[in-house]
Coordinates of C-alpha atoms in Angstrom, one line a residue:
M1333 CA 31.0 -11.1 -3.6
H1334 CA 30.3 -8.5 -6.2
L1335 CA 28.1 -9.5 -9.0
L1336 CA 30.7 -8.9 -11.7
N1337 CA 33.3 -10.8 -9.9
A1338 CA 30.8 -13.8 -9.2
V1339 CA 29.9 -13.9 -13.0
A1340 CA 33.6 -13.8 -14.0
R1341 CA 34.3 -16.6 -11.4
Q1342 CA 31.5 -18.8 -13.2
V1343 CA 33.2 -18.2 -16.6
R1344 CA 36.5 -19.3 -15.2
R1345 CA 35.0 -22.3 -13.4
A1346 CA 32.9 -23.7 -16.2
P1347 CA 33.2 -21.7 -19.6
D1348 CA 31.5 -24.3 -21.4
A1349 CA 28.4 -24.6 -19.3
V1350 CA 25.2 -23.1 -20.6
A1351 CA 24.3 -19.7 -19.4
L1352 CA 21.5 -18.3 -21.4
T1353 CA 19.0 -19.7 -24.1
D1354 CA 16.1 -18.1 -25.7
H1355 CA 13.0 -19.1 -27.9
R1356 CA 15.1 -18.3 -31.1
G1357 CA 17.1 -21.2 -30.5
T1358 CA 20.3 -19.0 -29.2
R1359 CA 22.3 -20.9 -26.8
L1360 CA 25.2 -19.0 -25.0
T1361 CA 27.9 -20.7 -22.8
Y1362 CA 29.5 -18.8 -20.0
A1363 CA 32.4 -18.1 -22.1
E1364 CA 30.2 -16.8 -25.0
L1365 CA 28.2 -14.6 -22.8
D1366 CA 31.2 -13.2 -21.2
S1367 CA 33.1 -12.7 -24.5
R1368 CA 30.1 -11.0 -26.0
A1369 CA 29.5 -8.8 -23.1
R1370 CA 33.1 -7.5 -22.8
A1371 CA 33.4 -6.9 -26.5
A1372 CA 30.0 -4.8 -26.1
A1373 CA 31.4 -3.1 -23.1
G1374 CA 34.5 -2.1 -25.1
A1375 CA 32.5 -0.8 -27.7
L1376 CA 30.5 1.2 -25.2
R1377 CA 33.6 2.6 -23.8
A1378 CA 34.8 3.7 -27.2
L1379 CA 31.6 5.6 -27.7
G1380 CA 32.3 7.5 -24.4
I1381 CA 29.9 5.6 -22.1
G1382 CA 31.2 5.2 -18.5
P1383 CA 30.1 5.7 -14.8
G1384 CA 27.1 8.0 -14.3
D1385 CA 25.9 7.3 -17.9
R1386 CA 22.4 5.8 -18.6
V1387 CA 22.0 3.4 -21.6
G1388 CA 18.4 2.8 -22.8
L1389 CA 17.7 -0.6 -23.8
V1390 CA 14.7 -1.2 -26.1
L1391 CA 15.0 -4.7 -27.2
P1392 CA 13.0 -8.0 -27.4
R1393 CA 13.4 -10.6 -24.7
T1394 CA 16.3 -12.6 -26.1
T1395 CA 19.9 -13.2 -25.1
D1396 CA 21.0 -9.9 -26.7
L1397 CA 19.1 -8.0 -24.2
F1398 CA 20.8 -9.4 -21.2
V1399 CA 24.2 -9.6 -22.9
L1400 CA 23.8 -5.9 -23.3
E1401 CA 22.8 -5.5 -19.7
L1402 CA 25.9 -7.2 -18.5
A1403 CA 27.8 -5.1 -21.0
V1404 CA 26.7 -1.9 -19.6
L1405 CA 27.5 -2.9 -16.1
L1406 CA 31.0 -3.9 -17.3
A1407 CA 31.4 -0.5 -18.9
G1408 CA 30.5 1.1 -15.3
A1409 CA 27.4 2.7 -16.7
C1410 CA 23.7 2.4 -15.8
F1411 CA 21.2 0.3 -17.9
T1412 CA 17.6 1.5 -18.4
P1413 CA 15.5 -1.4 -20.0
L1414 CA 12.2 -0.5 -21.5
D1415 CA 9.4 -2.6 -22.8
A1416 CA 9.3 -2.3 -26.5
A1417 CA 5.4 -3.1 -26.5
Q1418 CA 4.8 0.2 -25.0
P1419 CA 3.4 3.1 -27.3
P1420 CA 6.1 5.0 -29.2
D1421 CA 5.2 8.3 -27.6
R1422 CA 5.6 6.8 -24.1
L1423 CA 8.8 5.4 -25.1
R1424 CA 10.2 8.6 -26.2
T1425 CA 8.9 10.2 -23.0
L1426 CA 10.7 7.7 -20.8
L1427 CA 13.9 8.0 -22.8
T1428 CA 13.8 11.7 -22.4
R1429 CA 13.2 11.5 -18.6
A1430 CA 16.1 9.1 -18.3
S1431 CA 18.5 11.5 -20.0
V1432 CA 20.0 8.5 -21.7
A1433 CA 23.6 9.0 -23.3
L1434 CA 22.9 6.3 -25.8
L1435 CA 19.9 4.2 -26.9
I1436 CA 20.3 0.6 -28.2
T1437 CA 17.4 -0.6 -30.3
D1438 CA 16.5 -2.6 -33.2
D1439 CA 13.4 -0.1 -33.9
Q1440 CA 14.5 2.1 -36.5
E1441 CA 11.7 4.5 -36.4
L1442 CA 12.3 5.0 -32.3
A1443 CA 16.0 5.3 -33.0
E1444 CA 15.4 8.2 -35.4
A1445 CA 12.7 9.8 -33.2
A1446 CA 14.2 9.6 -29.9
G1447 CA 16.5 12.5 -30.2
V1448 CA 19.5 10.7 -28.6
P1449 CA 22.5 8.9 -30.2
A1450 CA 21.4 5.3 -31.1
R1451 CA 23.0 2.1 -32.2
R1452 CA 21.6 -1.3 -33.3
P1453 CA 22.7 -4.1 -30.9
E1454 CA 24.7 -5.8 -33.7
A1455 CA 26.7 -2.6 -34.3
L1456 CA 28.3 -2.8 -31.0
P1457 CA 30.3 -5.8 -30.4
A1458 CA 34.0 -5.7 -31.7
P1459 CA 36.0 -8.8 -32.4
G1460 CA 38.7 -10.0 -30.2
G1461 CA 38.7 -8.8 -26.4
P1462 CA 40.2 -10.0 -23.2
A1463 CA 40.4 -13.4 -21.8
P1464 CA 37.3 -15.0 -20.7
G1465 CA 36.7 -14.0 -17.1
G1466 CA 39.3 -11.4 -17.3
P1467 CA 39.2 -7.8 -16.0
A1468 CA 36.6 -5.5 -17.3
P1469 CA 37.5 -2.9 -20.2
R1470 CA 39.8 -0.1 -18.9
G1471 CA 38.4 3.1 -17.9
P1472 CA 37.3 5.2 -15.0
G1473 CA 36.0 2.6 -12.5
A1474 CA 32.5 2.9 -11.3
R1475 CA 32.0 3.3 -7.4
P1476 CA 29.7 1.0 -5.3
D1477 CA 27.2 4.0 -5.1
D1478 CA 27.0 4.6 -8.6
P1479 CA 23.7 3.6 -10.3
A1480 CA 23.5 0.1 -11.8
Y1481 CA 20.1 0.4 -13.5
C1482 CA 17.1 2.7 -13.6
L1483 CA 13.5 1.3 -13.8
F1484 CA 10.4 3.2 -14.5
T1485 CA 7.0 2.7 -12.7
S1486 CA 3.8 4.8 -12.9
G1487 CA 3.9 8.2 -11.4
S1488 CA 1.2 9.9 -9.4
T1489 CA 1.7 13.3 -10.8
G1490 CA 0.9 12.3 -14.4
T1491 CA 4.4 11.0 -15.6
P1492 CA 6.3 7.9 -15.0
V1493 CA 9.1 8.0 -12.3
G1494 CA 12.6 6.3 -12.7
T1495 CA 14.0 4.6 -9.7
L1496 CA 17.9 4.4 -9.4
I1497 CA 19.5 1.4 -7.7
S1498 CA 23.1 1.5 -6.8
R1499 CA 25.7 -1.2 -7.9
A1500 CA 26.2 -1.9 -4.0
A1501 CA 22.5 -2.6 -3.6
M1502 CA 22.4 -4.7 -6.5
D1503 CA 25.4 -6.8 -5.3
V1504 CA 24.0 -7.3 -1.9
Y1505 CA 20.6 -8.2 -3.2
V1506 CA 21.6 -10.8 -5.8
A1507 CA 23.8 -12.6 -3.2
A1508 CA 21.2 -12.6 -0.7
Y1509 CA 18.4 -13.9 -3.2
A1510 CA 20.9 -16.5 -4.6
R1511 CA 21.1 -18.1 -1.0
L1512 CA 17.4 -17.7 -0.4
V1513 CA 16.5 -19.8 -3.5
G1514 CA 19.3 -22.1 -3.6
A1515 CA 20.8 -21.0 -6.9
S1516 CA 23.6 -23.2 -8.2
P1517 CA 25.0 -24.8 -11.3
R1518 CA 22.6 -27.7 -10.9
E1519 CA 19.7 -25.1 -11.4
R1520 CA 17.7 -24.4 -14.6
G1521 CA 15.9 -21.0 -14.0
A1522 CA 13.2 -19.4 -16.3
Q1523 CA 13.0 -15.8 -17.6
L1524 CA 9.4 -14.6 -18.1
G1525 CA 9.2 -10.9 -16.8
S1526 CA 9.0 -8.1 -19.3
P1527 CA 12.0 -5.7 -19.7
G1528 CA 11.7 -2.9 -17.3
F1529 CA 10.0 -5.1 -14.6
D1530 CA 12.0 -5.6 -11.5
V1531 CA 11.3 -9.3 -11.4
T1532 CA 14.0 -9.5 -14.2
I1533 CA 16.6 -9.1 -11.5
D1534 CA 15.5 -12.1 -9.7
E1535 CA 15.3 -14.2 -12.8
L1536 CA 18.7 -13.4 -14.3
W1537 CA 21.4 -12.4 -11.8
P1538 CA 21.2 -14.5 -9.0
F1539 CA 21.5 -17.6 -11.3
L1540 CA 24.2 -16.2 -13.7
S1541 CA 26.2 -15.1 -10.6
T1542 CA 26.1 -19.0 -9.3
G1543 CA 26.6 -20.9 -12.5
A1544 CA 23.1 -21.7 -13.2
S1545 CA 21.5 -21.6 -16.8
V1546 CA 18.7 -19.2 -17.6
H1547 CA 16.2 -20.1 -20.1
I1548 CA 14.1 -17.3 -21.8
A1549 CA 10.5 -18.1 -22.7
S1550 CA 8.6 -16.8 -25.6
D1551 CA 5.6 -14.4 -25.2
T1552 CA 3.2 -17.2 -26.0
D1553 CA 4.5 -19.7 -23.6
R1554 CA 5.1 -17.2 -20.8
S1555 CA 1.5 -16.0 -20.9
A1556 CA -0.7 -19.1 -21.0
P1557 CA -1.3 -21.5 -18.3
R1558 CA -0.9 -24.7 -20.0
A1559 CA 1.6 -23.5 -22.6
L1560 CA 3.6 -22.5 -19.7
A1561 CA 3.4 -25.9 -17.9
D1562 CA 4.6 -27.5 -21.1
W1563 CA 7.3 -25.3 -21.6
L1564 CA 8.8 -25.6 -18.2
R1565 CA 8.5 -29.3 -18.4
A1566 CA 10.0 -29.6 -21.9
H1567 CA 12.9 -27.2 -20.7
R1568 CA 13.4 -29.0 -17.4
I1569 CA 13.2 -25.8 -15.4
T1570 CA 13.9 -26.2 -11.8
Q1571 CA 12.7 -22.9 -10.6
T1572 CA 10.7 -20.1 -12.0
Y1573 CA 8.8 -17.0 -11.3
I1574 CA 5.3 -16.9 -12.2
P1575 CA 3.0 -13.9 -11.4
P1576 CA 0.0 -14.5 -9.3
L1577 CA -2.8 -14.3 -11.8
L1578 CA -1.0 -17.0 -13.9
L1579 CA 0.0 -19.0 -11.1
E1580 CA -3.6 -19.3 -9.8
S1581 CA -4.5 -20.7 -13.2
V1582 CA -1.9 -23.2 -13.1
F1583 CA -3.3 -24.2 -9.7
H1584 CA -6.6 -24.9 -11.5
L1585 CA -5.0 -26.9 -14.6
D1586 CA -6.2 -30.5 -14.7
G1587 CA -3.2 -32.9 -14.5
A1588 CA -0.7 -30.3 -14.7
D1589 CA 2.7 -31.7 -15.0
L1590 CA 5.5 -29.2 -14.2
G1591 CA 8.3 -31.7 -14.5
D1592 CA 11.4 -30.8 -12.7
V1593 CA 10.1 -27.4 -11.0
R1594 CA 10.8 -27.6 -7.4
L1595 CA 10.3 -23.8 -6.6
I1596 CA 7.9 -21.4 -7.8
R1597 CA 8.4 -17.7 -6.8
T1598 CA 5.4 -15.3 -7.2
G1599 CA 4.8 -11.7 -6.4
G1600 CA 3.8 -8.3 -8.0
E1601 CA 0.4 -8.2 -6.6
R1602 CA -1.4 -10.0 -3.9
L1603 CA -1.8 -13.9 -4.1
A1604 CA -5.1 -14.9 -3.3
A1605 CA -4.9 -18.6 -3.3
Y1606 CA -2.6 -21.5 -1.7
P1607 CA -1.4 -24.2 -3.8
P1608 CA -3.7 -27.3 -3.8
P1609 CA -2.6 -30.3 -1.6
D1610 CA -1.0 -32.2 -4.5
F1611 CA 0.7 -29.3 -6.0
P1612 CA 4.2 -30.6 -7.0
S1613 CA 6.2 -27.5 -6.4
R1614 CA 7.0 -25.4 -3.4
V1615 CA 5.6 -21.8 -3.8
L1616 CA 7.4 -18.7 -2.2
N1617 CA 5.4 -15.6 -2.0
E1618 CA 7.5 -12.5 -2.7
Y1619 CA 6.8 -8.9 -1.8
G1620 CA 9.1 -6.0 -2.4
P1621 CA 8.9 -2.5 -4.2
T1622 CA 11.2 -1.7 -7.0
E1623 CA 12.8 1.0 -4.8
T1624 CA 14.6 -1.9 -2.7
V1625 CA 15.8 -3.7 -5.7
A1626 CA 12.9 -6.3 -5.9
G1627 CA 11.9 -8.8 -3.2
A1628 CA 12.3 -7.8 0.4
V1629 CA 10.0 -9.9 2.3
F1630 CA 9.1 -13.6 1.6
C1631 CA 6.6 -16.6 2.8
D1632 CA 6.7 -20.0 1.9
V1633 CA 3.0 -20.4 1.3
S1634 CA 3.2 -24.2 0.8
A1635 CA 4.1 -24.6 4.4
W1636 CA 1.8 -21.9 5.8
P1637 CA -0.4 -23.5 8.4
D1638 CA -3.3 -21.2 8.5
R1639 CA -5.3 -21.0 5.4
T1640 CA -8.2 -19.1 6.8
I1641 CA -6.5 -16.0 5.8
L1642 CA -5.0 -14.9 2.4
P1643 CA -1.3 -15.8 1.9
P1644 CA 1.0 -13.5 4.1
I1645 CA 3.9 -11.8 2.5
G1646 CA 6.2 -13.2 5.2
K1647 CA 9.4 -12.2 6.7
P1648 CA 12.3 -9.9 5.5
L1649 CA 15.6 -11.1 4.1
P1650 CA 18.4 -11.0 6.6
H1651 CA 19.8 -7.7 5.2
I1652 CA 16.4 -5.9 5.5
R1653 CA 15.1 -4.1 8.4
A1654 CA 11.2 -4.1 8.4
S1655 CA 9.3 -2.0 10.7
V1656 CA 5.5 -1.1 10.9
R1657 CA 4.8 2.5 11.8
D1658 CA 1.9 4.8 12.3
P1659 CA 1.2 8.1 10.4
E1660 CA 3.8 10.0 12.6
G1661 CA 6.5 7.4 12.0
E1662 CA 6.3 5.8 15.4
P1663 CA 6.4 1.9 15.8
V1664 CA 3.2 0.3 16.5
T1665 CA 2.6 -2.8 18.7
P1666 CA 2.5 -6.1 16.9
G1667 CA -0.6 -6.9 15.4
T1668 CA -1.6 -3.1 14.9
P1669 CA -1.9 -2.3 11.2
G1670 CA 0.4 0.4 10.1
E1671 CA 2.7 1.6 7.2
L1672 CA 5.6 -0.7 6.2
Y1673 CA 9.0 0.8 6.1
L1674 CA 12.0 -1.1 4.7
G1675 CA 15.6 -0.2 5.5
G1676 CA 18.9 -1.8 4.7
P1677 CA 21.7 -1.8 2.1
T1678 CA 19.2 -2.5 -0.7
V1679 CA 17.4 0.7 -0.3
G1680 CA 17.5 2.7 -3.7
I1681 CA 19.3 5.9 -4.5
G1682 CA 16.0 7.6 -5.1
Y1683 CA 13.9 9.0 -8.0
L1684 CA 15.5 10.3 -11.1
G1685 CA 15.0 14.1 -11.5
D1686 CA 12.6 14.2 -8.6
D1687 CA 14.1 15.4 -5.4
A1688 CA 10.8 16.2 -3.7
R1689 CA 9.3 12.7 -4.2
T1690 CA 12.5 11.1 -3.1
A1691 CA 12.7 13.2 0.1
R1692 CA 8.9 12.1 0.9
K1693 CA 9.6 8.2 0.4
F1694 CA 13.2 7.9 1.3
V1695 CA 13.4 8.9 4.8
E1696 CA 15.9 8.4 7.8
V1697 CA 14.6 6.4 10.8
D1698 CA 16.7 5.7 13.8
G1699 CA 19.9 6.7 11.9
E1700 CA 19.1 4.5 9.0
R1701 CA 17.8 5.2 5.5
C1702 CA 14.4 3.7 4.8
F1703 CA 11.9 3.5 2.2
R1704 CA 8.2 4.2 3.0
T1705 CA 6.3 1.6 1.0
G1706 CA 2.7 3.1 1.2
D1707 CA 1.2 -0.4 2.2
L1708 CA -0.8 -0.9 5.1
V1709 CA 0.4 -4.1 7.0
R1710 CA 0.2 -5.9 10.2
E1711 CA 2.5 -8.3 12.2
L1712 CA 1.0 -11.7 12.8
P1713 CA 1.8 -13.6 16.0
S1714 CA 4.4 -15.7 14.1
G1715 CA 6.3 -12.5 13.3
D1716 CA 5.1 -12.8 9.4
L1717 CA 3.7 -9.7 7.8
E1718 CA 0.2 -9.6 6.3
F1719 CA -0.4 -7.2 3.5
L1720 CA -3.8 -5.2 4.1
R1721 CA -4.1 -2.5 1.5
R1722 CA -2.5 0.5 -0.1
L1723 CA -2.5 3.7 1.7
D1724 CA -2.6 5.8 -1.4
D1725 CA -4.3 5.7 -4.9
Q1726 CA -1.7 3.3 -6.4
V1727 CA -3.0 -0.2 -7.5
Q1728 CA -1.5 -3.3 -8.7
L1729 CA -2.9 -4.4 -12.0
L1730 CA -1.8 -7.7 -13.7
G1731 CA 1.2 -7.4 -11.4
K1732 CA 2.2 -3.7 -12.8
R1733 CA 2.1 -0.6 -10.5
V1734 CA -0.5 1.9 -11.7
E1735 CA -0.8 5.3 -10.4
L1736 CA -4.5 6.4 -11.0
G1737 CA -3.3 10.0 -11.3
E1738 CA -0.9 9.0 -14.2
V1739 CA -4.1 7.7 -16.2
E1740 CA -6.2 10.6 -15.1
S1741 CA -3.6 13.2 -16.5
A1742 CA -3.6 11.3 -19.8
A1743 CA -7.2 11.2 -20.1
A1744 CA -7.3 15.2 -19.4
T1745 CA -5.1 15.6 -22.3
H1746 CA -8.1 14.7 -24.7
P1747 CA -9.8 17.9 -26.0
A1748 CA -13.1 16.6 -25.3
V1749 CA -12.2 16.0 -21.6
R1750 CA -13.0 18.6 -18.9
R1751 CA -12.0 16.5 -15.9
A1752 CA -11.4 12.7 -15.4
A1753 CA -11.2 10.4 -12.5
V1754 CA -10.0 6.8 -12.6
T1755 CA -10.8 4.2 -10.1
A1756 CA -10.2 0.4 -9.8
P1757 CA -13.1 -1.9 -8.5
T1758 CA -11.6 -4.9 -6.7
D1759 CA -12.2 -8.6 -6.3
D1760 CA -12.9 -10.5 -2.9
A1761 CA -9.1 -10.6 -2.3
G1762 CA -8.9 -6.7 -2.6
R1763 CA -7.0 -6.8 -5.9
A1764 CA -7.7 -4.4 -8.8
E1765 CA -9.7 -6.0 -11.3
R1766 CA -10.0 -3.3 -13.9
L1767 CA -9.5 0.4 -14.6
V1768 CA -12.8 2.6 -14.7
C1769 CA -12.5 6.2 -16.1
F1770 CA -15.3 8.8 -15.2
V1771 CA -15.4 11.7 -17.6
E1772 CA -16.9 15.3 -17.3
W1773 CA -17.0 16.4 -20.8
H1774 CA -16.6 20.0 -22.1
P1775 CA -20.0 21.6 -23.3
R1776 CA -21.2 20.0 -26.6
H1777 CA -19.1 17.0 -26.0
T1778 CA -20.8 13.7 -24.9
D1779 CA -20.1 10.0 -24.0
A1780 CA -20.1 9.4 -27.8
H1781 CA -16.4 10.4 -27.6
A1782 CA -15.7 7.7 -25.2
A1783 CA -14.3 5.5 -28.2
A1784 CA -12.0 8.3 -29.2
L1785 CA -10.8 8.6 -25.5
R1786 CA -9.9 5.1 -25.6
T1787 CA -8.0 5.4 -28.7
H1788 CA -6.1 8.4 -27.5
L1789 CA -5.1 6.6 -24.2
S1790 CA -4.0 3.6 -26.1
A1791 CA -1.4 5.9 -27.8
L1792 CA -0.2 7.3 -24.6
L1793 CA -0.3 4.3 -22.1
P1794 CA 0.6 0.7 -22.0
A1795 CA -2.4 -1.7 -22.7
Y1796 CA -2.9 -2.6 -19.0
M1797 CA -3.3 1.1 -18.0
V1798 CA -5.9 1.7 -20.6
P1799 CA -9.4 1.9 -18.7
T1800 CA -11.8 -1.0 -19.9
E1801 CA -14.8 1.1 -19.0
I1802 CA -15.5 4.9 -19.7
H1803 CA -18.6 6.7 -18.0
T1804 CA -19.9 10.1 -18.3
A1805 CA -20.4 11.7 -14.9
D1806 CA -22.2 15.2 -14.7
R1807 CA -20.1 16.1 -11.8
L1808 CA -17.2 14.3 -10.3
P1809 CA -18.1 13.8 -6.5
T1810 CA -15.6 15.0 -4.0
T1811 CA -14.7 14.2 -0.3
P1812 CA -15.0 16.9 2.5
S1813 CA -11.4 17.6 2.0
G1814 CA -11.9 18.3 -1.8
K1815 CA -10.6 15.1 -3.3
I1816 CA -12.1 13.0 -5.7
D1817 CA -14.5 10.5 -4.0
R1818 CA -13.6 7.2 -5.9
R1819 CA -15.9 5.2 -3.8
A1820 CA -18.7 7.3 -4.8
L1821 CA -17.8 7.1 -8.3
L1822 CA -18.0 3.3 -8.0
R1823 CA -21.2 3.3 -6.4
S1824 CA -22.7 5.5 -9.2
R1825 CA -21.4 3.4 -12.0
R1826 CA -24.2 2.4 -14.3
R1827 CA -24.2 -1.5 -14.3
P1828 CA -26.9 -2.6 -16.7
P1829 CA -28.3 -5.9 -16.3
H1830 CA -26.2 -8.5 -17.8
P1831 CA -27.8 -10.0 -20.8
A1832 CA -27.8 -13.8 -20.9
P1833 CA -24.3 -14.4 -22.6
T1834 CA -24.1 -16.9 -25.5
P1835 CA -20.8 -18.9 -26.0
Q1836 CA -21.0 -18.1 -29.7
A1837 CA -21.0 -14.4 -29.1
L1838 CA -17.8 -15.0 -27.1
V1839 CA -16.3 -17.0 -29.8
Q1840 CA -16.7 -14.0 -32.1
V1841 CA -14.8 -11.9 -29.6
W1842 CA -12.1 -14.4 -29.4
E1843 CA -11.8 -14.7 -33.1
H1844 CA -11.6 -10.7 -33.3
V1845 CA -8.9 -10.4 -30.6
L1846 CA -6.8 -13.4 -31.7
G1847 CA -7.2 -12.6 -35.3
V1848 CA -8.2 -16.3 -36.2
T1849 CA -11.1 -18.0 -37.5
G1850 CA -12.7 -21.5 -37.1
L1851 CA -12.7 -21.3 -33.3
T1852 CA -15.4 -23.2 -31.3
V1853 CA -17.0 -22.6 -28.0
H1854 CA -14.4 -25.0 -26.5
S1855 CA -11.4 -23.2 -27.9
D1856 CA -8.9 -22.1 -25.3
F1857 CA -8.1 -18.3 -25.5
F1858 CA -4.4 -19.0 -24.6
L1859 CA -3.9 -21.9 -26.9
H1860 CA -4.8 -19.9 -30.0
G1861 CA -2.1 -17.0 -29.3
G1862 CA -3.7 -15.3 -26.4
D1863 CA -1.7 -13.7 -23.7
S1864 CA -2.2 -11.2 -20.8
T1865 CA -2.2 -8.2 -23.1
R1866 CA -4.8 -9.8 -25.4
A1867 CA -6.8 -10.9 -22.4
V1868 CA -7.2 -7.1 -21.6
T1869 CA -8.2 -6.4 -25.0
A1870 CA -10.8 -9.2 -24.9
V1871 CA -12.2 -7.7 -21.7
T1872 CA -12.7 -4.2 -23.4
E1873 CA -14.2 -6.0 -26.5
I1874 CA -16.6 -7.9 -24.5
G1875 CA -17.8 -4.6 -22.8
R1876 CA -18.2 -2.9 -26.0
R1877 CA -20.0 -5.6 -27.9
L1878 CA -22.0 -7.4 -25.2
G1879 CA -22.2 -4.9 -22.4
L1880 CA -20.7 -7.3 -20.0
H1881 CA -18.3 -6.6 -17.2
V1882 CA -15.6 -9.1 -16.9
T1883 CA -12.0 -9.1 -15.9
A1884 CA -8.8 -10.5 -17.2
R1885 CA -8.8 -12.9 -14.3
D1886 CA -12.2 -14.1 -15.6
V1887 CA -10.5 -15.0 -19.0
F1888 CA -7.4 -16.7 -17.3
V1889 CA -9.7 -18.9 -15.1
H1890 CA -12.4 -19.4 -17.7
P1891 CA -10.4 -19.4 -21.0
T1892 CA -13.1 -21.0 -23.3
P1893 CA -16.3 -19.3 -24.5
A1894 CA -18.2 -22.1 -23.0
E1895 CA -16.7 -21.8 -19.6
L1896 CA -16.8 -17.8 -19.6
A1897 CA -20.5 -17.8 -20.7
K1898 CA -21.5 -20.3 -17.8
R1899 CA -19.7 -18.2 -15.4
L1900 CA -21.3 -15.1 -16.5
T1901 CA -24.9 -16.8 -16.7
E1902 CA -24.4 -18.0 -13.1
E1903 CA -23.5 -14.5 -11.9
T1904 CA -26.7 -13.0 -13.2
R1905 CA -29.0 -15.5 -11.3

């Protein structure tokens, strides 16, 4: 059943059932969701928005954002959600690359500077409208192969790339995912993902299409392990997505009570731990690129028998054809590492305005259009897939895709930088811990400009893409083929001996980053306003003030100054 028809069916079936709630206290029934979305869709039609048009959405994570996503679909157009927390220059760049026909935002400065027609969200809905669950507003109908949405990810050539997903692909995926997780009117789902992150497709549409309710957590509640556990329990959530870093912290909580949560979905980067034996919820590990809507391969890690290996990514959904292939594109024998290809009806349209990249990554194999993931995997004897590593310079950092080339290109725009190379040291599970930038400075410039470079990058890139370390290199080493030798750079990184860290010094960092006073060595970073973005800032501040190399994961696992100081002291022994 098509997504829009499935939502309309729920409106007719139970119009007074709760569809969406958010942290502001807004509560929308299915009838109210439908009425608002159809009114906004009518307003979009009146503005000339229709099939083929892209509508930019730069809004907070509230019911308004998701009502408008539904409205754009009803109008036959393509929604392009962007995280409002990104630097203004980057938002303008993304809107330009998306060629949006209309921007909907409550950011007046962005609306004035974007160079495209803009409206505030409250200016769209019109009074009245069709009956609940009725037909969409009249106008040229969208075709199944028209784009439903466009999501941006980091780009290897220095600029972000937009992935277009068709309405047919979204329909197939939403129905398959709803079956996988058992979405139904009895379920209470959680919405934690950032706007523009493909996990929001998982969090929203399979649940709204099956009559469940979706509850939008605040930024504070979604970012801190104990605060999240408390929120899930208080809102009687039955299933939720939790990113791996945060989930592993939840695993470590003493006496964590998740209430009614029966299923936790995780993904976005490698999961490096299994749930403890007494963990109350089933955990589903999800793997899938934005280019195939979202999740394509799944593993029930709670039931996985062999815990001597890292959690596998599992087996594909029924509509996905997964194959493991060698560099020539030929299938490899089971157990042999190779690149993962994904085929099936949820493979995306391609990259917006980048035909060459689309041709490289979206290929025809045995008569079927497939996406080359760039991930090295192997098939286990059970038929499940095990993720090994990337085949290129892309990394996953805090669950987000980062092309190192994009960070390097941003660094090279600073006038003091002659050349820059970015690399990412990894933890024991092979996951990126941080970004490290090595710089060849122009003559008469020195590493004294490192702070200015970091400020420059902060104005161009999201916080998670700003390197936490910047080092001077007299000459960037290269491989025999002439490429930057990132491994040699990491080996050359100056790592001064850690001074003995004091908890009180970390208290000062906590207070500076969180903007509070009166903290103690036992103050939990996340219970005083910390979140994943501030954790990255704390890592940078600890390096600047104390010369210590820590990661955002360290802050999550050891959130008090006393715990983190103890961990760092043990590391120096």
